[in-house]
Every structure is written in C-alpha cells, then in structure tokens.
mmCIF file of C-alpha atoms in Angstrom:
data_model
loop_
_atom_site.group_PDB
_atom_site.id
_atom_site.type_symbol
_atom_site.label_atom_id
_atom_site.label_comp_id
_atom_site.label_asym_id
_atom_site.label_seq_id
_atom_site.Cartn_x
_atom_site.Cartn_y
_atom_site.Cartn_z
ATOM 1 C CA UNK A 1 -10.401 -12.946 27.488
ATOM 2 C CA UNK A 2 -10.215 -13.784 23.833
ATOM 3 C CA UNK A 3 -13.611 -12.814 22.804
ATOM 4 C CA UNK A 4 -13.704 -9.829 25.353
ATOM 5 C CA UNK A 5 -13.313 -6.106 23.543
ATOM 6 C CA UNK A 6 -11.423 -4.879 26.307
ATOM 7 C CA UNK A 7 -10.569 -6.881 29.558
ATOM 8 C CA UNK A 8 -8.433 -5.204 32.426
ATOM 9 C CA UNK A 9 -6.561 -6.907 35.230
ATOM 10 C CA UNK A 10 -6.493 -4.598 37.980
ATOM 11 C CA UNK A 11 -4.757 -6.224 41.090
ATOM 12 C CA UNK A 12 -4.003 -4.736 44.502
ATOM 13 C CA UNK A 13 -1.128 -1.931 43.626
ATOM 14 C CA UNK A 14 1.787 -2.621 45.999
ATOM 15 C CA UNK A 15 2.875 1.052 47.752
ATOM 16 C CA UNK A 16 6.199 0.881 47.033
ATOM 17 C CA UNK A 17 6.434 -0.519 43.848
ATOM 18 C CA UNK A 18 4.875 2.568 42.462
ATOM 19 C CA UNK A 19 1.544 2.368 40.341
ATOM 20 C CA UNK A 20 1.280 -0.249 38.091
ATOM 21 C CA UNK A 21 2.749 -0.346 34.566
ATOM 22 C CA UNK A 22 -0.270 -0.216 32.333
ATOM 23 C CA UNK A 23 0.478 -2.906 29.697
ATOM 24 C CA UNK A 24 -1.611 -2.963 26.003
ATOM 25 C CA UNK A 25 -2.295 -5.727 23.568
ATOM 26 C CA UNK A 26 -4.225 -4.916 20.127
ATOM 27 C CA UNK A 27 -5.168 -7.900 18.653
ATOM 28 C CA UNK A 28 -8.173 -8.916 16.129
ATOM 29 C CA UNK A 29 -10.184 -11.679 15.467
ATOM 30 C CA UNK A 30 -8.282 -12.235 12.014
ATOM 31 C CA UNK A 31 -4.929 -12.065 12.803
ATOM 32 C CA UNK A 32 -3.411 -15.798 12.931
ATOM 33 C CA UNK A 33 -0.421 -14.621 15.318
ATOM 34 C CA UNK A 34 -2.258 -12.650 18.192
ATOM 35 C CA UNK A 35 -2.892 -15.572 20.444
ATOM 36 C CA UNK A 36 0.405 -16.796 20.512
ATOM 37 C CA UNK A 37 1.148 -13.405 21.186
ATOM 38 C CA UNK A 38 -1.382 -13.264 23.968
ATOM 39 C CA UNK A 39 -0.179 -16.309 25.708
ATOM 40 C CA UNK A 40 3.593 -15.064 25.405
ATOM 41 C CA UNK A 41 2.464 -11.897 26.940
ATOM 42 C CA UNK A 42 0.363 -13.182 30.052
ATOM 43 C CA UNK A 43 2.951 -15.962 30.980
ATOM 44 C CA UNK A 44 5.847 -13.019 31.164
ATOM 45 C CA UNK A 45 3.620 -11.145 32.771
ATOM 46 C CA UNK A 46 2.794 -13.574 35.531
ATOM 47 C CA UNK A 47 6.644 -13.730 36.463
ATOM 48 C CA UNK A 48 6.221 -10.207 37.883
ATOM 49 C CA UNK A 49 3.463 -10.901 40.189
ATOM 50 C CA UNK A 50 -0.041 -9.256 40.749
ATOM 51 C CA UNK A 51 -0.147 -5.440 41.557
ATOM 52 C CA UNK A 52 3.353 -4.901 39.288
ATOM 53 C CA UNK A 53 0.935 -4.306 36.290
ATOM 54 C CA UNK A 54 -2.499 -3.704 34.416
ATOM 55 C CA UNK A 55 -3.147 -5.871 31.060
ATOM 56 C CA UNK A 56 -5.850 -3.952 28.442
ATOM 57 C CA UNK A 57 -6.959 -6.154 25.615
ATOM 58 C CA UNK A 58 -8.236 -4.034 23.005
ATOM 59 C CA UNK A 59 -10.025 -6.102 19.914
ATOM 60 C CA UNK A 60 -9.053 -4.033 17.376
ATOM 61 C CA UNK A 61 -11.731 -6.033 15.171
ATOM 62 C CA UNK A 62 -14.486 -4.638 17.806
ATOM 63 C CA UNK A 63 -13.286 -1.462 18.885
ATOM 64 C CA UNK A 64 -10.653 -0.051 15.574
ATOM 65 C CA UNK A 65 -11.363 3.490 17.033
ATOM 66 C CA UNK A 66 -9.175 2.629 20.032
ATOM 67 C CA UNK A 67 -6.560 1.513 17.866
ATOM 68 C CA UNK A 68 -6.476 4.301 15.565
ATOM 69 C CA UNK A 69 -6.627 6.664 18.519
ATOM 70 C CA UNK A 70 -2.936 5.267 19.404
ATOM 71 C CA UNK A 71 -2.026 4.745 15.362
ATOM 72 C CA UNK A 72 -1.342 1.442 15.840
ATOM 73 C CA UNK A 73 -2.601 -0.720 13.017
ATOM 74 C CA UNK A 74 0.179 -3.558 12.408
ATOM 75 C CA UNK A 75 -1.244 -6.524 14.707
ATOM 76 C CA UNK A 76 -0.202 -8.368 17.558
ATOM 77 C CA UNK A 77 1.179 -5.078 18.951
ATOM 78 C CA UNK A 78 2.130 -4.851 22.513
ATOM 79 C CA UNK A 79 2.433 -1.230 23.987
ATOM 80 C CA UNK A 80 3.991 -0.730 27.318
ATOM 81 C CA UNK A 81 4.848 2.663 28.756
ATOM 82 C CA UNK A 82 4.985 4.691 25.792
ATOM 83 C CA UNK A 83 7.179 2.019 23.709
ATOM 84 C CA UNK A 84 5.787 -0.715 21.365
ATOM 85 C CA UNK A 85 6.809 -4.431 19.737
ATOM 86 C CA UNK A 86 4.677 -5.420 16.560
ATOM 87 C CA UNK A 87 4.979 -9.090 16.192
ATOM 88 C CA UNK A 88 5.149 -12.534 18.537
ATOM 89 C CA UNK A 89 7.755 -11.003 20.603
ATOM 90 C CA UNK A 90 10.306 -12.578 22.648
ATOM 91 C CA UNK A 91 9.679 -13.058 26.493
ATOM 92 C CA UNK A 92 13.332 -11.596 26.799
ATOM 93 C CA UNK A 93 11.822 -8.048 24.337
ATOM 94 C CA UNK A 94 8.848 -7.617 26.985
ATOM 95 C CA UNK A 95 10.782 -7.702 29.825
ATOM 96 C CA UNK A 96 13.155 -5.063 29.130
ATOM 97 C CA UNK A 97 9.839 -2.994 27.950
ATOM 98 C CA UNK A 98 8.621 -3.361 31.346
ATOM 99 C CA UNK A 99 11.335 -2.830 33.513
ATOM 100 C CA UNK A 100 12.087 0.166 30.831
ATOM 101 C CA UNK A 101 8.743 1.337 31.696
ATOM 102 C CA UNK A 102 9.050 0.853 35.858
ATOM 103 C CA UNK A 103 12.615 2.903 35.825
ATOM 104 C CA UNK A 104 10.752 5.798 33.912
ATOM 105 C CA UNK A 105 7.949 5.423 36.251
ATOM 106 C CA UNK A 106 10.501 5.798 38.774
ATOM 107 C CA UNK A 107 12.353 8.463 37.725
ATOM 108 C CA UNK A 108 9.103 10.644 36.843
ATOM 109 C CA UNK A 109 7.708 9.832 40.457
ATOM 110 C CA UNK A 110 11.146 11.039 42.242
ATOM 111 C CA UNK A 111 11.249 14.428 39.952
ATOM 112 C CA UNK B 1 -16.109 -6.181 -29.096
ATOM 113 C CA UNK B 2 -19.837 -6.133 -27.167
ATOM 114 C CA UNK B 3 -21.718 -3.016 -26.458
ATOM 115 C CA UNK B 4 -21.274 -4.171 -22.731
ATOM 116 C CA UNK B 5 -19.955 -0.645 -21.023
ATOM 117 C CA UNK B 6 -18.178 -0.841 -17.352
ATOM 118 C CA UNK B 7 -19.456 1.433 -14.837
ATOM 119 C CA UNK B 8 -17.302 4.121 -14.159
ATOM 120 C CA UNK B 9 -16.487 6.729 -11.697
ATOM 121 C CA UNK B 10 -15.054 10.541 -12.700
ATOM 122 C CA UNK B 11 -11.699 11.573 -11.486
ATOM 123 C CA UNK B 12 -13.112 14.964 -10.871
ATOM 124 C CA UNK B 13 -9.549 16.035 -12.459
ATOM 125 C CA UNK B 14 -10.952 18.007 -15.565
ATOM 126 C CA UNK B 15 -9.310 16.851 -18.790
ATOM 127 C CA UNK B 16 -8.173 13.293 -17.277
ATOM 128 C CA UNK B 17 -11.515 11.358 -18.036
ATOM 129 C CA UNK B 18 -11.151 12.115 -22.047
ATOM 130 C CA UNK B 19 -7.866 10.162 -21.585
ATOM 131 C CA UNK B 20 -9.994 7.235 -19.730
ATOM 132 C CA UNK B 21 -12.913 5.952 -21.648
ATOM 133 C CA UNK B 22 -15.008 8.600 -18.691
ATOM 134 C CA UNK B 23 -13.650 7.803 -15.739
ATOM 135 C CA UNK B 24 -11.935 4.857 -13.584
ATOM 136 C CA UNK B 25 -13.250 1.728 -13.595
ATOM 137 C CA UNK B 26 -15.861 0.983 -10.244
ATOM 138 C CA UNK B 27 -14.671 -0.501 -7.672
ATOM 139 C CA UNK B 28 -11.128 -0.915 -9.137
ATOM 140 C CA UNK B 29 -7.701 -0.007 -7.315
ATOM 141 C CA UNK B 30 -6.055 2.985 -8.897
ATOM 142 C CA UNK B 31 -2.111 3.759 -8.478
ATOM 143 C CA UNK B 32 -1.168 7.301 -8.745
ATOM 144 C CA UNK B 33 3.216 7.074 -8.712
ATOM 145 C CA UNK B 34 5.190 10.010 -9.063
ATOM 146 C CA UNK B 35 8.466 11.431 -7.071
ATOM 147 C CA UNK B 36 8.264 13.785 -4.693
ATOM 148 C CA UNK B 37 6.842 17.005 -5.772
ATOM 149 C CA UNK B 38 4.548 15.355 -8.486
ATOM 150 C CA UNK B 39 1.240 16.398 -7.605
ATOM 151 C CA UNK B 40 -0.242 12.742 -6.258
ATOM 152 C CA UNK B 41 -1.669 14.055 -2.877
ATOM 153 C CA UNK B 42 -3.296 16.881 -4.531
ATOM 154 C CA UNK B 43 -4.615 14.778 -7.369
ATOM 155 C CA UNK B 44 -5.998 12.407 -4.707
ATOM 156 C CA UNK B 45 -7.220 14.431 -2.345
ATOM 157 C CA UNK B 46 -9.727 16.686 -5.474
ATOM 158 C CA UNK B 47 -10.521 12.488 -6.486
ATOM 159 C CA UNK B 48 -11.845 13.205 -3.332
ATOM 160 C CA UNK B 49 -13.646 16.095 -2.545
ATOM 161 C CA UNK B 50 -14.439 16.229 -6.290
ATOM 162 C CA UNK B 51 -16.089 12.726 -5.765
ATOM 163 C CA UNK B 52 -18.569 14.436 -2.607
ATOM 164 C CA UNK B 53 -19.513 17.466 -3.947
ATOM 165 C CA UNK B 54 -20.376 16.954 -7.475
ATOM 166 C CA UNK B 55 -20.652 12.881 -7.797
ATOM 167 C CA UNK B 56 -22.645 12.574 -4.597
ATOM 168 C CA UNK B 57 -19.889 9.818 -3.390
ATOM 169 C CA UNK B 58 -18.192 10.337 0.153
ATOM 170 C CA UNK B 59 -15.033 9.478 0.612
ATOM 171 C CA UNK B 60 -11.838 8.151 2.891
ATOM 172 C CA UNK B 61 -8.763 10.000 3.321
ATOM 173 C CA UNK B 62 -6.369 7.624 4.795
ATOM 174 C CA UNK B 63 -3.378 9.575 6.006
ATOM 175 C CA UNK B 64 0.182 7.448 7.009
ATOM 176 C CA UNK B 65 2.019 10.349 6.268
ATOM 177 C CA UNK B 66 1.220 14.353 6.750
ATOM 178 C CA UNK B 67 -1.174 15.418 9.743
ATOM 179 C CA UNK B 68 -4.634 16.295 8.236
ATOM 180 C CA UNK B 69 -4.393 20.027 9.509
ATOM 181 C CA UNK B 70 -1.679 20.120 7.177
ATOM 182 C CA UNK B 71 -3.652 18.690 4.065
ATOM 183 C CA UNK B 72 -6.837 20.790 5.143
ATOM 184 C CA UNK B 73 -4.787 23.946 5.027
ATOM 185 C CA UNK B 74 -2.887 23.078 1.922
ATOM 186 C CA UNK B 75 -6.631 21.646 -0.018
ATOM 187 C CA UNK B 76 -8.090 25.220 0.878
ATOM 188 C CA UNK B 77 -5.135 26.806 -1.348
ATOM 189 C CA UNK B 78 -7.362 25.288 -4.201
ATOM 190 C CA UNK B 79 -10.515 26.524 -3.240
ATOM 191 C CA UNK B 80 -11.331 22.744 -1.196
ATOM 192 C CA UNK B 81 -12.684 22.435 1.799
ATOM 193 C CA UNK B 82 -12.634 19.503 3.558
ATOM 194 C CA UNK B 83 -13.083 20.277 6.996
ATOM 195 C CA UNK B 84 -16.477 21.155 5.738
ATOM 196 C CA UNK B 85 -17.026 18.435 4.106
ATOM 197 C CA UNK B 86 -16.440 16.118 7.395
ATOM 198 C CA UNK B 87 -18.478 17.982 9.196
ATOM 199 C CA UNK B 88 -21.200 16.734 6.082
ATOM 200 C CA UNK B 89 -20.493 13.505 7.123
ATOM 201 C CA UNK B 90 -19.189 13.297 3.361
ATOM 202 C CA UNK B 91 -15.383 12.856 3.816
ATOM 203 C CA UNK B 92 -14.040 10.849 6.762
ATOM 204 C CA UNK B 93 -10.100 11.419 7.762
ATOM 205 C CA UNK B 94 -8.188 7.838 9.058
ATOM 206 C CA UNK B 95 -5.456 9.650 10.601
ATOM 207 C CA UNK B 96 -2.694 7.446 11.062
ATOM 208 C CA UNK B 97 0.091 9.629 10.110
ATOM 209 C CA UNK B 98 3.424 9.704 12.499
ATOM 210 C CA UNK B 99 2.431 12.994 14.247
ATOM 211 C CA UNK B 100 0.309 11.839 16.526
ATOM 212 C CA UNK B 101 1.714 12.286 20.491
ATOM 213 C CA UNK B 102 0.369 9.208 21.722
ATOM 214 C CA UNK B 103 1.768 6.858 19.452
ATOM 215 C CA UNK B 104 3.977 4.849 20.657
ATOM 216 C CA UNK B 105 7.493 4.453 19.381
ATOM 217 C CA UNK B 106 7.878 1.118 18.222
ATOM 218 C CA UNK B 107 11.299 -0.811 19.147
ATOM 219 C CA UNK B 108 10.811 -4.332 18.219
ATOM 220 C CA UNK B 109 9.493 -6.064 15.096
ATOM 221 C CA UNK B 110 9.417 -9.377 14.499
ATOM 222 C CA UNK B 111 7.790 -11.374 11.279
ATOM 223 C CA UNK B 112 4.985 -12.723 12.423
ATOM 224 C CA UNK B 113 2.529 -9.523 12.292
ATOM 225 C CA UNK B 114 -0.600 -8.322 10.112
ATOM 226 C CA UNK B 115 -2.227 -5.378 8.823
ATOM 227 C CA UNK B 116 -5.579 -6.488 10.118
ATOM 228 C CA UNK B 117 -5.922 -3.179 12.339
ATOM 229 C CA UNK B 118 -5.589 -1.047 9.373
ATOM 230 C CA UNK B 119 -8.365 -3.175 7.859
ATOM 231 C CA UNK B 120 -10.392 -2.460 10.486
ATOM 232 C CA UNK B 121 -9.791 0.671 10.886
ATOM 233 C CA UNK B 122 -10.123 1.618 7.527
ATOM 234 C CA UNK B 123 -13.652 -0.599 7.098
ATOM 235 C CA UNK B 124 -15.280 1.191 9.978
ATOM 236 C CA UNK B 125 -15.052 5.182 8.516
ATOM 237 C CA UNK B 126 -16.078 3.327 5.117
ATOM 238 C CA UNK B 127 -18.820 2.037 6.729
ATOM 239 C CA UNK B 128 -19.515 4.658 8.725
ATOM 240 C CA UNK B 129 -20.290 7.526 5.775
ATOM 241 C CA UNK B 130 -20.918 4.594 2.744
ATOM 242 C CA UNK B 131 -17.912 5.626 1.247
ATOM 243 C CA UNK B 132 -17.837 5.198 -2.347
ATOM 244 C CA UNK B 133 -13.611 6.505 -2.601
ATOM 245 C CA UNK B 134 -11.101 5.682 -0.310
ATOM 246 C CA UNK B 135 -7.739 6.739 -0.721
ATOM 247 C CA UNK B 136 -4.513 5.962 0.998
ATOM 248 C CA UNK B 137 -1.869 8.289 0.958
ATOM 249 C CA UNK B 138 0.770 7.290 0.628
ATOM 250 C CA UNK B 139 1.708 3.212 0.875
ATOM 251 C CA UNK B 140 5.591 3.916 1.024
ATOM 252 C CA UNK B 141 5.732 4.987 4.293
ATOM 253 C CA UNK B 142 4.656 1.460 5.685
ATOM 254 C CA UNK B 143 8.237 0.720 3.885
ATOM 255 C CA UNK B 144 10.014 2.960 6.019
ATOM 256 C CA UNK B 145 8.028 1.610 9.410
ATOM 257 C CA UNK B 146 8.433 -1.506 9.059
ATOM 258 C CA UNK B 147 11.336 -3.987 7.866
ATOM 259 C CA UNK B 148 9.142 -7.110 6.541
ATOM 260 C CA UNK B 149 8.490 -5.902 3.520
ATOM 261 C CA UNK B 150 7.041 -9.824 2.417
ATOM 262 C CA UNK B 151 4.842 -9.624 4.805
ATOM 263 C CA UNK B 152 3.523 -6.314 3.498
ATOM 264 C CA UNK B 153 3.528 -6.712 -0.180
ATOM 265 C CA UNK B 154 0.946 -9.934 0.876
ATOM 266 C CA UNK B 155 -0.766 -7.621 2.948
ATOM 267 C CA UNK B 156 -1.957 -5.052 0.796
ATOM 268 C CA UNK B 157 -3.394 -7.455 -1.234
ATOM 269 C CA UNK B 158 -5.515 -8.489 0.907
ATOM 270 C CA UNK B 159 -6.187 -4.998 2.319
ATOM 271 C CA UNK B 160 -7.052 -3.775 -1.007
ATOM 272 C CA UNK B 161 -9.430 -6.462 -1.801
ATOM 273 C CA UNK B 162 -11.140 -6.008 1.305
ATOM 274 C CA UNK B 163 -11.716 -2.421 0.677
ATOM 275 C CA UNK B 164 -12.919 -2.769 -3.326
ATOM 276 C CA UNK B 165 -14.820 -5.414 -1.862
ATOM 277 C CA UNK B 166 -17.158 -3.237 -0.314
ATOM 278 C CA UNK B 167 -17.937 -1.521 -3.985
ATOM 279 C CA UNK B 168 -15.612 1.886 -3.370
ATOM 280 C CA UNK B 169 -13.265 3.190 -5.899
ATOM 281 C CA UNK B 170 -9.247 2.890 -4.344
ATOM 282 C CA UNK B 171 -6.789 5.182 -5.378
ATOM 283 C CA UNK B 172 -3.622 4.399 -3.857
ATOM 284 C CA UNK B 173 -0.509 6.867 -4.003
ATOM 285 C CA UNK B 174 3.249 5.998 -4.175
ATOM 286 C CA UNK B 175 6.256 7.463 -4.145
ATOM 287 C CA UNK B 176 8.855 6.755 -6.671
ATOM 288 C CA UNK B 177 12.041 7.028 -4.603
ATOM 289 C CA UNK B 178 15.280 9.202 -6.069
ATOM 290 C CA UNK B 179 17.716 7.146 -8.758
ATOM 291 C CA UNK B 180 14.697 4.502 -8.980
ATOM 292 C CA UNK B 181 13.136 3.030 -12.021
ATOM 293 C CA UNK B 182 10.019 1.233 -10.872
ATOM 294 C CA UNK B 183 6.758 2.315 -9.502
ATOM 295 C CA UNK B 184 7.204 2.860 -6.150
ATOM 296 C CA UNK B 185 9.321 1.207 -3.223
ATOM 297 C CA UNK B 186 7.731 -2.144 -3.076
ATOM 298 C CA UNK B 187 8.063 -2.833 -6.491
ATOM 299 C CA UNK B 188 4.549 -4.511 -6.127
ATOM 300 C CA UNK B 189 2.231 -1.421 -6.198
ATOM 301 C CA UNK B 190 1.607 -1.649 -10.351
ATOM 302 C CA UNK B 191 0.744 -4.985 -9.686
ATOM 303 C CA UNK B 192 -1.891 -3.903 -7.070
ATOM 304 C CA UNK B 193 -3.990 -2.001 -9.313
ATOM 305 C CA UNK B 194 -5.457 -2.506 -11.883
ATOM 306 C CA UNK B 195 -4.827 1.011 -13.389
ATOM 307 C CA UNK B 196 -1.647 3.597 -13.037
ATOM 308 C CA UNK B 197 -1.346 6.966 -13.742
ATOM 309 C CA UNK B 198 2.412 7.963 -13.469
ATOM 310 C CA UNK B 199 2.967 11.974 -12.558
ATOM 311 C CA UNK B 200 6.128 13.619 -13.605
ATOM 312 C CA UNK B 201 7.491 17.215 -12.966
ATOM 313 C CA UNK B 202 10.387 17.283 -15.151
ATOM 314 C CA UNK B 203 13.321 19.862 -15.819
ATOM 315 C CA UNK B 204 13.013 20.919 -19.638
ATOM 316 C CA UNK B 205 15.376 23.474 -19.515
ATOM 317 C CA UNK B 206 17.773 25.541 -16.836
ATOM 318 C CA UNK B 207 15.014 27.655 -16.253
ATOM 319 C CA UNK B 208 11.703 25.905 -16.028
ATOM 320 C CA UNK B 209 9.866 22.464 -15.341
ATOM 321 C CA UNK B 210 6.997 21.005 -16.898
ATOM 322 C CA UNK B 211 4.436 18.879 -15.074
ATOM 323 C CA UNK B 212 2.734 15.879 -16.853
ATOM 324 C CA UNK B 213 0.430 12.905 -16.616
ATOM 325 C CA UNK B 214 0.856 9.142 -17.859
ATOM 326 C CA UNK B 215 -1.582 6.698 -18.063
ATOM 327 C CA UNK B 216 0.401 3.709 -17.787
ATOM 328 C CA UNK B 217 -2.494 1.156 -17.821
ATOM 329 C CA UNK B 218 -6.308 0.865 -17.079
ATOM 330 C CA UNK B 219 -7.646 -2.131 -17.392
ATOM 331 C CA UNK B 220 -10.809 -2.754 -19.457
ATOM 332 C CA UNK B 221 -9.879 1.313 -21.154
ATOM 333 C CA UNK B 222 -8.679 2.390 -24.124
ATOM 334 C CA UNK B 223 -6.481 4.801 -22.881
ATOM 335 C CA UNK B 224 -4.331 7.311 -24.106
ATOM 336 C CA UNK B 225 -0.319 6.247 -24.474
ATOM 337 C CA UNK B 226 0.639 10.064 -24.610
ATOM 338 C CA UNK B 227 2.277 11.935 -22.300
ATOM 339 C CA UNK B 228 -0.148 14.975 -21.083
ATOM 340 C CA UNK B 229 0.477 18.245 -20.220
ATOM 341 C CA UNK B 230 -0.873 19.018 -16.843
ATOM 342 C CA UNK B 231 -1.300 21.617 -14.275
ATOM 343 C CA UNK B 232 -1.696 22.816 -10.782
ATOM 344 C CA UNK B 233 -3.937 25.669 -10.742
ATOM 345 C CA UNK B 234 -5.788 27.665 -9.021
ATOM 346 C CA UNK B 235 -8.897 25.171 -8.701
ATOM 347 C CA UNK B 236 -6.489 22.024 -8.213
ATOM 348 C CA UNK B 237 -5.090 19.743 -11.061
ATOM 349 C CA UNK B 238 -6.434 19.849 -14.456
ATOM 350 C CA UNK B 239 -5.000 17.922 -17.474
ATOM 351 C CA UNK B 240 -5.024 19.211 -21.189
ATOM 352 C CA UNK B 241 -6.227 15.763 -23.349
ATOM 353 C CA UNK B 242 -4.974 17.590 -26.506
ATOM 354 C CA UNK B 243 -1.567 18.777 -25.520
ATOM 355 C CA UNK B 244 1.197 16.265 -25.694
ATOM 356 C CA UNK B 245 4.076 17.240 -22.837
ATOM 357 C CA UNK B 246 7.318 19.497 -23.918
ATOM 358 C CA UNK B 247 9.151 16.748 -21.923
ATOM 359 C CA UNK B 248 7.708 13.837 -23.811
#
C-alpha cells in the first residue's frame, strides 16, 4: 500500500449504516512520520469493520496535484469528512473524526 | 578582491539593481519584510512577471494567503498581466491560500508532521515551466496555521534549499507583525536568506506617509546602507537610487 499512489478499500456498503465515510491519508515518500501514521490509521480503522468506510492513500510525492487540489501540504494529514489532523494522531482524535463524520452523514441523509 | 563576478538576476524593480551590484545573487533566497501595507506582494509579484517578460525566466507564485483572482485583478492595476502569462506557460500559480472550499478544516495537530507536501507541490510547477523565480507569499501565515513553530523554522530550511537547489532565484515575503522589532514572526526568516530588503511606509507628518526601501544585507554585494525613497506607481514599484528617504 506503501509504494501505491493511490490505493482504495472499497468493501461491501452495509444499507443501513449509510454510505461509507470516505477516509484520506496524504503521505510522501520523505516524510519520517507517515507510516506510523499509516499503521495508526488502518488499525483504528479496522475496529469499525468493513463497509463502515473507504481508505484513499494519496502519495503526495507521486501525485502533489491531488494534494494541492485539497491545500493540504503539512504531512501525515488525515482528512475525514470535511475535517483534518496533521500529525501521528491519536487513535482516540480519529475516532471522534469518524463518528463526527457518520452523524453528519446522518443528519444530511435524513434532511 | 578577484575579478570573479557572481551571476545575477534583475529585480525587474527599476532603480533597485543600482543599489545591488545588478541584481540578486542566482539561485540565492531573498527576504522581502515589511508590515502590512508595505508593498512586498507587489514588489514580488513584478520580481515576477518582470522576470518572464523581459528576462526570459518563468516563474512560481506560491500563494498561502490571498486567492490568485484577487492578485490577478490587483497586478492588472499596474499594467501586469498574469493570467496571460499562465496561459504562456511562463508563470505557474501554487494556490494554497485558505479560500479554497474543499479544504478541509484542520482540528488536530500534533508534532510529529512535515512540510514535504509543500515540497512537492512546489517542485512539480517548478518543474513543470523550468522556473527560474519562485516566490512564496507570504511565510507568516504557516505561523498562524500551525502551532509547532520548531518544527517549521527546520522546515523551511530545508524547503528553501530544495527549491535554490534546482538553480531558481527565491524571494520569500514576511510580515513584520504590529509592536514587533524583528523580521518577521519566526524570528528565523533573516537567517533564511541570504539577502533582505526591509519595506517601510512610514508616517512623516499628520498629513502624509512616505514609502521606502532597505537593503538590510546581500551577501557577496556591496550594497547600499541608505534608506531609499520608493514608489508605487502606475507601472508597479520603482525605487529612486539617488534619493535618500524623508523618514530616514
């Protein structure tokens, strides 16, 4: 996944729980702290289960035009619904952006 | 002292290379400080377009603060265009400024981070059109995004390096804050560069200001130690070598 541009998970979307919260990572091949980052980010992840969410890798090193398209330049940044964390974050910090994310999901489907 | 002379690139500023030996050094990193109101965007932005249309050098506008429409529209006041120019393939636009409506709004930070993306970012227009100028407009925003400022004063060192390293001319800007008495926010900036011209628009009586230009240091120069008078004109900045500022 490491050495991938851009790698997507896409597993079978559960009905009910709504489409799945589309979760980014901008990384490089430089930075020293993205694959700690990485692996803090995938093992949260896996605690929600498959369908809950879709991971994008983007390399910034490979493809900088996708990172510039979102202005996001400071790296390991983690993006999830519209909110971001620059930095190794805490497992506690994503969580909260992703259930953040799935009440706003939520909230947009029932208006 | 040797006959040996160091390349150098014009300012396109008319007035400023008679206080510079010619012109900055190549491939050198170039601070342009002032307060608000100063003329630094303006001044870097002709560096610019000064730099593609008569010098035959494209450049890099890197934007972290006002939306380029903004700096198109207020560059055409002087007679620039850039839009033109991009469209030449002669000036590229790195628009990372806060406008943007897909940013996302960051709510965590934590001090383990890099400014490797902007690297890239920034390496791939210079690449892109062979820029021989970049500039970034303005550093002290970063300040104001982010709360490490350790990691960023290490960071721009190494950002700046990688972008002289590729043989283009840096001009940096930076914002003297309010009730402040160094160069800019990070207190690091004049050690950045290895020039600084300093920018001042300063009262001189109840009635009127009077705009001037420093040049604090240039490496490998003999430069002036006066204080200029300068303007903002009709065509953009221009600097009067012989004229030493009321305010001085």
């Amino acid at each position: 996944m490491a050495d991938k541009a851009e790698s997507k998970d896409s597993p079978n979307k559960e009905e009910d729980d709504g489409p799945p919260i589309r979760v980014v990572l901008f990384k490089s091949d430089t930075c020293a702290f993205c694959p700690r980052a990485e692996e803090v980010l995938v093992e949260t992840l896996e605690g929600f289960g498959a369908g809950l969410f879709e991971l994008e890798i983007i390399n910034v090193s490979k493809n900088p035009e996708a990172a510039e398209k979102y202005g996001v330049f400071a790296l390991p940044t983690i993006m999830i619904g519209g909110v971001s964390v620059t930095g190794i974050p805490e497992p506690d910090m994503i969580m909260k952006m992703f259930l953040g994310a799935k009440v706003s999901a939520k909230r947009r489907a029932s208006q | 002292m040797s006959d040996f002379e160091i390349e150098r690139v014009k300012s396109g500023i008319p007035g400023l290379d008679d206080l510079i030996e010619g012109g900055f050094p190549k491939g050198d990193i170039i601070l342009v400080a002032g307060r608000a109101g100063t003329g630094k965007s303006i001044l870097a932005n002709q560096f610019l377009y000064k730099g593609a249309t008569e010098y035959d050098e494209p450049g890099v506008l890197v934007t972290l603060e006002e939306p380029p429409h903004l700096i198109r529209r207020n560059m055409m006041r002087f007679g620039m265009d850039l839009a033109a120019l991009e469209k030449e393939g002669k000036l590229s636009v790195v628009d990372l400024s806060p406008s943007k409506e897909v940013t996302p709004v960051k709510i965590g930070e934590y001090p383990s981070f890099d400014l490797s993306g902007l690297e890239a970012i920034i390496l791939n227009h210079v690449n892109k059109i062979k820029a021989k100028r970049v500039v970034i407009d303005t550093l002290a925003i970063l300040a104001y995004k982010f709360r490490s400022r350790d990691i960023l004063r290490e960071e721009f060192f190494k950002l700046t390096a990688s972008i002289t390293r590729t043989g283009a001319t840096l001009l940096l800007t930076s914002e003297i804050p309010a009730q402040h008495d160094g160069l800019g926010v990070f207190d690091i900036e004049a050690f950045l560069a290895s020039g600084v011209l300093v920018l001042y628009n300063e009262m001189i009586s109840q009635q009127s200001r009077s705009r001037s230009i420093e040049v604090l240091k240039l490496r490998g120069s003999k430069h002036s130690s006066r204080i200029h008078s300068m303007r903002i004109t009709d065509e953009g900045i221009r600097v009067w070598p012989a004229e030493i500022s009321p305010g001085a």
